[in-house]
mmCIF file with all atom_site columns, C-alpha atoms in Angstrom:
data_model
loop_
_atom_site.group_PDB
_atom_site.id
_atom_site.type_symbol
_atom_site.label_atom_id
_atom_site.label_alt_id
_atom_site.label_comp_id
_atom_site.label_asym_id
_atom_site.label_entity_id
_atom_site.label_seq_id
_atom_site.pdbx_PDB_ins_code
_atom_site.Cartn_x
_atom_site.Cartn_y
_atom_site.Cartn_z
_atom_site.occupancy
_atom_site.B_iso_or_equiv
_atom_site.pdbx_formal_charge
_atom_site.auth_seq_id
_atom_site.auth_comp_id
_atom_site.auth_asym_id
_atom_site.auth_atom_id
_atom_site.pdbx_PDB_model_num
ATOM 1   C CA . MET D 1 1   ? 0.000   0.000  0.000  1.00 0.00 ? 10  MET D CA 1
ATOM 2   C CA . ASP D 1 2   ? 1.264   3.468  -0.880 1.00 0.00 ? 11  ASP D CA 1
ATOM 3   C CA . LEU D 1 3   ? -0.312  5.954  1.545  1.00 0.00 ? 12  LEU D CA 1
ATOM 4   C CA . THR D 1 4   ? 0.448   9.605  2.204  1.00 0.00 ? 13  THR D CA 1
ATOM 5   C CA . ILE D 1 5   ? -0.929  11.869 4.890  1.00 0.00 ? 14  ILE D CA 1
ATOM 6   C CA . ALA D 1 6   ? -2.854  14.483 2.935  1.00 0.00 ? 15  ALA D CA 1
ATOM 7   C CA . ASN D 1 7   ? -4.667  16.538 5.567  1.00 0.00 ? 16  ASN D CA 1
ATOM 8   C CA . THR D 1 8   ? -4.855  16.845 9.300  1.00 0.00 ? 17  THR D CA 1
ATOM 9   C CA . PHE D 1 9   ? -7.315  19.030 11.144 1.00 0.00 ? 18  PHE D CA 1
ATOM 10  C CA . LEU D 1 10  ? -6.679  21.443 14.014 1.00 0.00 ? 19  LEU D CA 1
ATOM 11  C CA . PRO D 1 11  ? -9.423  23.443 15.712 1.00 0.00 ? 20  PRO D CA 1
ATOM 12  C CA . ALA D 1 12  ? -9.170  27.219 15.420 1.00 0.00 ? 21  ALA D CA 1
ATOM 13  C CA . ASP D 1 13  ? -11.510 29.310 17.550 1.00 0.00 ? 22  ASP D CA 1
ATOM 14  C CA . ASP D 1 14  ? -10.022 32.589 16.263 1.00 0.00 ? 23  ASP D CA 1
ATOM 15  C CA . PRO D 1 15  ? -9.427  32.128 12.518 1.00 0.00 ? 24  PRO D CA 1
ATOM 16  C CA . GLU D 1 16  ? -7.501  35.397 12.079 1.00 0.00 ? 25  GLU D CA 1
ATOM 17  C CA . ALA D 1 17  ? -5.090  34.653 14.960 1.00 0.00 ? 26  ALA D CA 1
ATOM 18  C CA . SER D 1 18  ? -4.581  31.080 13.753 1.00 0.00 ? 27  SER D CA 1
ATOM 19  C CA . LEU D 1 19  ? -4.046  32.210 10.177 1.00 0.00 ? 28  LEU D CA 1
ATOM 20  C CA . ALA D 1 20  ? -1.458  34.782 11.269 1.00 0.00 ? 29  ALA D CA 1
ATOM 21  C CA . PHE D 1 21  ? 0.352   32.187 13.387 1.00 0.00 ? 30  PHE D CA 1
ATOM 22  C CA . TRP D 1 22  ? 0.538   29.451 10.766 1.00 0.00 ? 31  TRP D CA 1
ATOM 23  C CA . ARG D 1 23  ? 1.285   31.841 7.892  1.00 0.00 ? 32  ARG D CA 1
ATOM 24  C CA . ASP D 1 24  ? 3.513   34.464 9.506  1.00 0.00 ? 33  ASP D CA 1
ATOM 25  C CA . THR D 1 25  ? 5.167   32.591 12.388 1.00 0.00 ? 34  THR D CA 1
ATOM 26  C CA . MET D 1 26  ? 5.401   29.107 10.902 1.00 0.00 ? 35  MET D CA 1
ATOM 27  C CA . GLY D 1 27  ? 5.934   30.234 7.299  1.00 0.00 ? 36  GLY D CA 1
ATOM 28  C CA . PHE D 1 28  ? 3.163   28.063 5.870  1.00 0.00 ? 37  PHE D CA 1
ATOM 29  C CA . GLU D 1 29  ? 1.354   29.032 2.701  1.00 0.00 ? 38  GLU D CA 1
ATOM 30  C CA . VAL D 1 30  ? -2.388  29.537 2.570  1.00 0.00 ? 39  VAL D CA 1
ATOM 31  C CA . ARG D 1 31  ? -3.947  27.040 0.184  1.00 0.00 ? 40  ARG D CA 1
ATOM 32  C CA . ASN D 1 32  ? -7.632  27.628 0.730  1.00 0.00 ? 41  ASN D CA 1
ATOM 33  C CA . ASP D 1 33  ? -9.899  29.812 2.847  1.00 0.00 ? 42  ASP D CA 1
ATOM 34  C CA . VAL D 1 34  ? -13.560 28.827 2.829  1.00 0.00 ? 43  VAL D CA 1
ATOM 35  C CA . GLY D 1 35  ? -16.224 30.659 4.763  1.00 0.00 ? 44  GLY D CA 1
ATOM 36  C CA . TYR D 1 36  ? -19.709 29.586 5.686  1.00 0.00 ? 45  TYR D CA 1
ATOM 37  C CA . GLY D 1 37  ? -21.687 32.069 7.749  1.00 0.00 ? 46  GLY D CA 1
ATOM 38  C CA . ASP D 1 38  ? -19.397 33.209 10.549 1.00 0.00 ? 47  ASP D CA 1
ATOM 39  C CA . MET D 1 39  ? -17.184 30.096 10.272 1.00 0.00 ? 48  MET D CA 1
ATOM 40  C CA . ARG D 1 40  ? -13.988 29.529 8.273  1.00 0.00 ? 49  ARG D CA 1
ATOM 41  C CA . TRP D 1 41  ? -11.975 26.524 7.191  1.00 0.00 ? 50  TRP D CA 1
ATOM 42  C CA . ILE D 1 42  ? -8.426  27.613 6.338  1.00 0.00 ? 51  ILE D CA 1
ATOM 43  C CA . THR D 1 43  ? -6.022  25.196 4.675  1.00 0.00 ? 52  THR D CA 1
ATOM 44  C CA . VAL D 1 44  ? -2.308  25.863 5.173  1.00 0.00 ? 53  VAL D CA 1
ATOM 45  C CA . GLY D 1 45  ? 0.805   23.859 4.434  1.00 0.00 ? 54  GLY D CA 1
ATOM 46  C CA . PRO D 1 46  ? 4.567   23.971 4.196  1.00 0.00 ? 55  PRO D CA 1
ATOM 47  C CA . PRO D 1 47  ? 5.926   25.486 0.977  1.00 0.00 ? 56  PRO D CA 1
ATOM 48  C CA . GLY D 1 48  ? 7.201   22.847 -1.417 1.00 0.00 ? 57  GLY D CA 1
ATOM 49  C CA . GLN D 1 49  ? 4.989   20.134 0.099  1.00 0.00 ? 58  GLN D CA 1
ATOM 50  C CA . PRO D 1 50  ? 1.657   20.521 -1.703 1.00 0.00 ? 59  PRO D CA 1
ATOM 51  C CA . GLN D 1 51  ? 0.600   16.993 -0.773 1.00 0.00 ? 60  GLN D CA 1
ATOM 52  C CA . THR D 1 52  ? 0.460   17.778 2.978  1.00 0.00 ? 61  THR D CA 1
ATOM 53  C CA . SER D 1 53  ? -1.916  20.294 4.550  1.00 0.00 ? 62  SER D CA 1
ATOM 54  C CA . ILE D 1 54  ? -3.388  21.383 7.853  1.00 0.00 ? 63  ILE D CA 1
ATOM 55  C CA . VAL D 1 55  ? -7.030  22.427 7.865  1.00 0.00 ? 64  VAL D CA 1
ATOM 56  C CA . LEU D 1 56  ? -7.780  24.981 10.573 1.00 0.00 ? 65  LEU D CA 1
ATOM 57  C CA . HIS D 1 57  ? -11.441 24.416 11.335 1.00 0.00 ? 66  HIS D CA 1
ATOM 58  C CA . PRO D 1 58  ? -14.121 25.810 13.628 1.00 0.00 ? 67  PRO D CA 1
ATOM 59  C CA . PRO D 1 59  ? -14.277 23.658 16.763 1.00 0.00 ? 68  PRO D CA 1
ATOM 60  C CA . ALA D 1 60  ? -17.381 21.824 17.903 1.00 0.00 ? 69  ALA D CA 1
ATOM 61  C CA . VAL D 1 61  ? -19.576 22.542 14.872 1.00 0.00 ? 70  VAL D CA 1
ATOM 62  C CA . ASP D 1 62  ? -20.672 18.939 14.412 1.00 0.00 ? 71  ASP D CA 1
ATOM 63  C CA . PRO D 1 63  ? -24.475 19.018 14.642 1.00 0.00 ? 72  PRO D CA 1
ATOM 64  C CA . GLY D 1 64  ? -24.388 15.755 16.628 1.00 0.00 ? 73  GLY D CA 1
ATOM 65  C CA . LEU D 1 65  ? -22.540 17.326 19.572 1.00 0.00 ? 74  LEU D CA 1
ATOM 66  C CA . THR D 1 66  ? -24.476 18.129 22.704 1.00 0.00 ? 75  THR D CA 1
ATOM 67  C CA . ASP D 1 67  ? -24.030 21.416 24.559 1.00 0.00 ? 76  ASP D CA 1
ATOM 68  C CA . ASP D 1 68  ? -22.112 19.536 27.270 1.00 0.00 ? 77  ASP D CA 1
ATOM 69  C CA . GLU D 1 69  ? -19.747 18.050 24.678 1.00 0.00 ? 78  GLU D CA 1
ATOM 70  C CA . LYS D 1 70  ? -19.187 21.484 23.136 1.00 0.00 ? 79  LYS D CA 1
ATOM 71  C CA . ARG D 1 71  ? -18.407 22.864 26.606 1.00 0.00 ? 80  ARG D CA 1
ATOM 72  C CA . VAL D 1 72  ? -15.885 20.062 27.240 1.00 0.00 ? 81  VAL D CA 1
ATOM 73  C CA . ILE D 1 73  ? -14.182 20.734 23.899 1.00 0.00 ? 82  ILE D CA 1
ATOM 74  C CA . ALA D 1 74  ? -13.907 24.456 24.737 1.00 0.00 ? 83  ALA D CA 1
ATOM 75  C CA . GLU D 1 75  ? -12.446 23.600 28.176 1.00 0.00 ? 84  GLU D CA 1
ATOM 76  C CA . LEU D 1 76  ? -9.909  21.180 26.704 1.00 0.00 ? 85  LEU D CA 1
ATOM 77  C CA . MET D 1 77  ? -8.872  23.721 24.074 1.00 0.00 ? 86  MET D CA 1
ATOM 78  C CA . ALA D 1 78  ? -8.390  26.368 26.791 1.00 0.00 ? 87  ALA D CA 1
ATOM 79  C CA . LYS D 1 79  ? -6.077  23.960 28.633 1.00 0.00 ? 88  LYS D CA 1
ATOM 80  C CA . GLY D 1 80  ? -4.159  23.153 25.458 1.00 0.00 ? 89  GLY D CA 1
ATOM 81  C CA . SER D 1 81  ? -4.985  19.465 25.662 1.00 0.00 ? 90  SER D CA 1
ATOM 82  C CA . TYR D 1 82  ? -7.534  18.961 22.887 1.00 0.00 ? 91  TYR D CA 1
ATOM 83  C CA . ALA D 1 83  ? -5.421  18.675 19.713 1.00 0.00 ? 92  ALA D CA 1
ATOM 84  C CA . SER D 1 84  ? -1.783  18.397 18.710 1.00 0.00 ? 93  SER D CA 1
ATOM 85  C CA . ILE D 1 85  ? 0.533   18.022 15.763 1.00 0.00 ? 94  ILE D CA 1
ATOM 86  C CA . VAL D 1 86  ? 4.177   16.972 15.440 1.00 0.00 ? 95  VAL D CA 1
ATOM 87  C CA . LEU D 1 87  ? 6.338   18.625 12.799 1.00 0.00 ? 96  LEU D CA 1
ATOM 88  C CA . SER D 1 88  ? 9.921   17.886 11.800 1.00 0.00 ? 97  SER D CA 1
ATOM 89  C CA . SER D 1 89  ? 12.810  20.232 11.021 1.00 0.00 ? 98  SER D CA 1
ATOM 90  C CA . THR D 1 90  ? 16.364  19.760 9.823  1.00 0.00 ? 99  THR D CA 1
ATOM 91  C CA . ASN D 1 91  ? 17.365  22.280 12.536 1.00 0.00 ? 100 ASN D CA 1
ATOM 92  C CA . VAL D 1 92  ? 15.022  22.202 15.535 1.00 0.00 ? 101 VAL D CA 1
ATOM 93  C CA . ASP D 1 93  ? 17.042  24.833 17.433 1.00 0.00 ? 102 ASP D CA 1
ATOM 94  C CA . GLU D 1 94  ? 16.791  27.323 14.573 1.00 0.00 ? 103 GLU D CA 1
ATOM 95  C CA . ALA D 1 95  ? 13.089  26.568 14.144 1.00 0.00 ? 104 ALA D CA 1
ATOM 96  C CA . PHE D 1 96  ? 12.533  27.132 17.862 1.00 0.00 ? 105 PHE D CA 1
ATOM 97  C CA . GLU D 1 97  ? 14.349  30.490 17.788 1.00 0.00 ? 106 GLU D CA 1
ATOM 98  C CA . THR D 1 98  ? 12.220  31.644 14.859 1.00 0.00 ? 107 THR D CA 1
ATOM 99  C CA . VAL D 1 99  ? 8.947   30.597 16.457 1.00 0.00 ? 108 VAL D CA 1
ATOM 100 C CA . GLN D 1 100 ? 9.904   32.003 19.871 1.00 0.00 ? 109 GLN D CA 1
ATOM 101 C CA . LYS D 1 101 ? 11.031  35.311 18.327 1.00 0.00 ? 110 LYS D CA 1
ATOM 102 C CA . ASN D 1 102 ? 7.583   35.641 16.778 1.00 0.00 ? 111 ASN D CA 1
ATOM 103 C CA . GLY D 1 103 ? 5.899   35.394 20.175 1.00 0.00 ? 112 GLY D CA 1
ATOM 104 C CA . ALA D 1 104 ? 4.616   31.817 20.304 1.00 0.00 ? 113 ALA D CA 1
ATOM 105 C CA . ASP D 1 105 ? 3.507   30.360 23.639 1.00 0.00 ? 114 ASP D CA 1
ATOM 106 C CA . VAL D 1 106 ? 6.576   28.247 24.476 1.00 0.00 ? 115 VAL D CA 1
ATOM 107 C CA . VAL D 1 107 ? 5.911   24.995 26.320 1.00 0.00 ? 116 VAL D CA 1
ATOM 108 C CA . GLN D 1 108 ? 9.362   23.401 26.048 1.00 0.00 ? 117 GLN D CA 1
ATOM 109 C CA . GLU D 1 109 ? 12.684  24.662 24.768 1.00 0.00 ? 118 GLU D CA 1
ATOM 110 C CA . PRO D 1 110 ? 14.714  22.260 22.610 1.00 0.00 ? 119 PRO D CA 1
ATOM 111 C CA . ILE D 1 111 ? 16.003  19.330 24.651 1.00 0.00 ? 120 ILE D CA 1
ATOM 112 C CA . ASP D 1 112 ? 17.409  15.884 24.017 1.00 0.00 ? 121 ASP D CA 1
ATOM 113 C CA . GLN D 1 113 ? 14.746  13.411 25.119 1.00 0.00 ? 122 GLN D CA 1
ATOM 114 C CA . PRO D 1 114 ? 15.748  10.148 26.852 1.00 0.00 ? 123 PRO D CA 1
ATOM 115 C CA . TYR D 1 115 ? 14.006  8.210  24.064 1.00 0.00 ? 124 TYR D CA 1
ATOM 116 C CA . GLY D 1 116 ? 16.363  9.567  21.398 1.00 0.00 ? 125 GLY D CA 1
ATOM 117 C CA . LEU D 1 117 ? 14.660  12.669 19.968 1.00 0.00 ? 126 LEU D CA 1
ATOM 118 C CA . ARG D 1 118 ? 15.603  16.311 20.198 1.00 0.00 ? 127 ARG D CA 1
ATOM 119 C CA . ASP D 1 119 ? 12.440  18.400 20.204 1.00 0.00 ? 128 ASP D CA 1
ATOM 120 C CA . CYS D 1 120 ? 10.650  21.517 21.396 1.00 0.00 ? 129 CYS D CA 1
ATOM 121 C CA . ALA D 1 121 ? 7.011   22.420 21.955 1.00 0.00 ? 130 ALA D CA 1
ATOM 122 C CA . PHE D 1 122 ? 4.689   25.402 21.942 1.00 0.00 ? 131 PHE D CA 1
ATOM 123 C CA . ARG D 1 123 ? 0.999   26.197 21.521 1.00 0.00 ? 132 ARG D CA 1
ATOM 124 C CA . ASP D 1 124 ? -0.734  27.902 18.648 1.00 0.00 ? 133 ASP D CA 1
ATOM 125 C CA . PRO D 1 125 ? -3.361  30.611 19.353 1.00 0.00 ? 134 PRO D CA 1
ATOM 126 C CA . ALA D 1 126 ? -6.125  27.987 19.745 1.00 0.00 ? 135 ALA D CA 1
ATOM 127 C CA . GLY D 1 127 ? -4.083  26.105 22.357 1.00 0.00 ? 136 GLY D CA 1
ATOM 128 C CA . ASN D 1 128 ? -3.104  23.244 20.045 1.00 0.00 ? 137 ASN D CA 1
ATOM 129 C CA . MET D 1 129 ? 0.156   21.588 21.084 1.00 0.00 ? 138 MET D CA 1
ATOM 130 C CA . VAL D 1 130 ? 2.759   21.924 18.326 1.00 0.00 ? 139 VAL D CA 1
ATOM 131 C CA . ARG D 1 131 ? 5.927   19.875 18.714 1.00 0.00 ? 140 ARG D CA 1
ATOM 132 C CA . ILE D 1 132 ? 8.931   20.124 16.406 1.00 0.00 ? 141 ILE D CA 1
ATOM 133 C CA . ASN D 1 133 ? 11.274  17.125 16.225 1.00 0.00 ? 142 ASN D CA 1
ATOM 134 C CA . GLN D 1 134 ? 14.809  17.217 14.914 1.00 0.00 ? 143 GLN D CA 1
ATOM 135 C CA . ALA D 1 135 ? 14.755  15.364 11.590 1.00 0.00 ? 144 ALA D CA 1
ATOM 136 C CA . VAL D 1 136 ? 16.947  12.296 11.531 1.00 0.00 ? 145 VAL D CA 1
#
């Protein structure tokens, strides 16, 4: 089987703040921006990798969710424990400096993990955990 990850989805409760973060801080290109009423789905991705995208989507808009479930999602997002993504860089220290310089919410500076990775972590404006691993 020949599979490729095409899209992953991250909730974005403030589309403008999320767009600015992923475009201006992370250097991703905007591939699509679709609105429906007061909601937006924004597709971004790393330049030179058109086959891989992140869709920034409105959280908790599934019509099957109860009010309690929507409340739980909002609480988890506020804590930064609802969604996450792991990226890879050929120079994690340089990537960290760039992201930190642009004001990201730093969770962990680059460190060598006991399980063999060097990585760092921060949160995007919606509270999503973003980790960057040193490419091997």
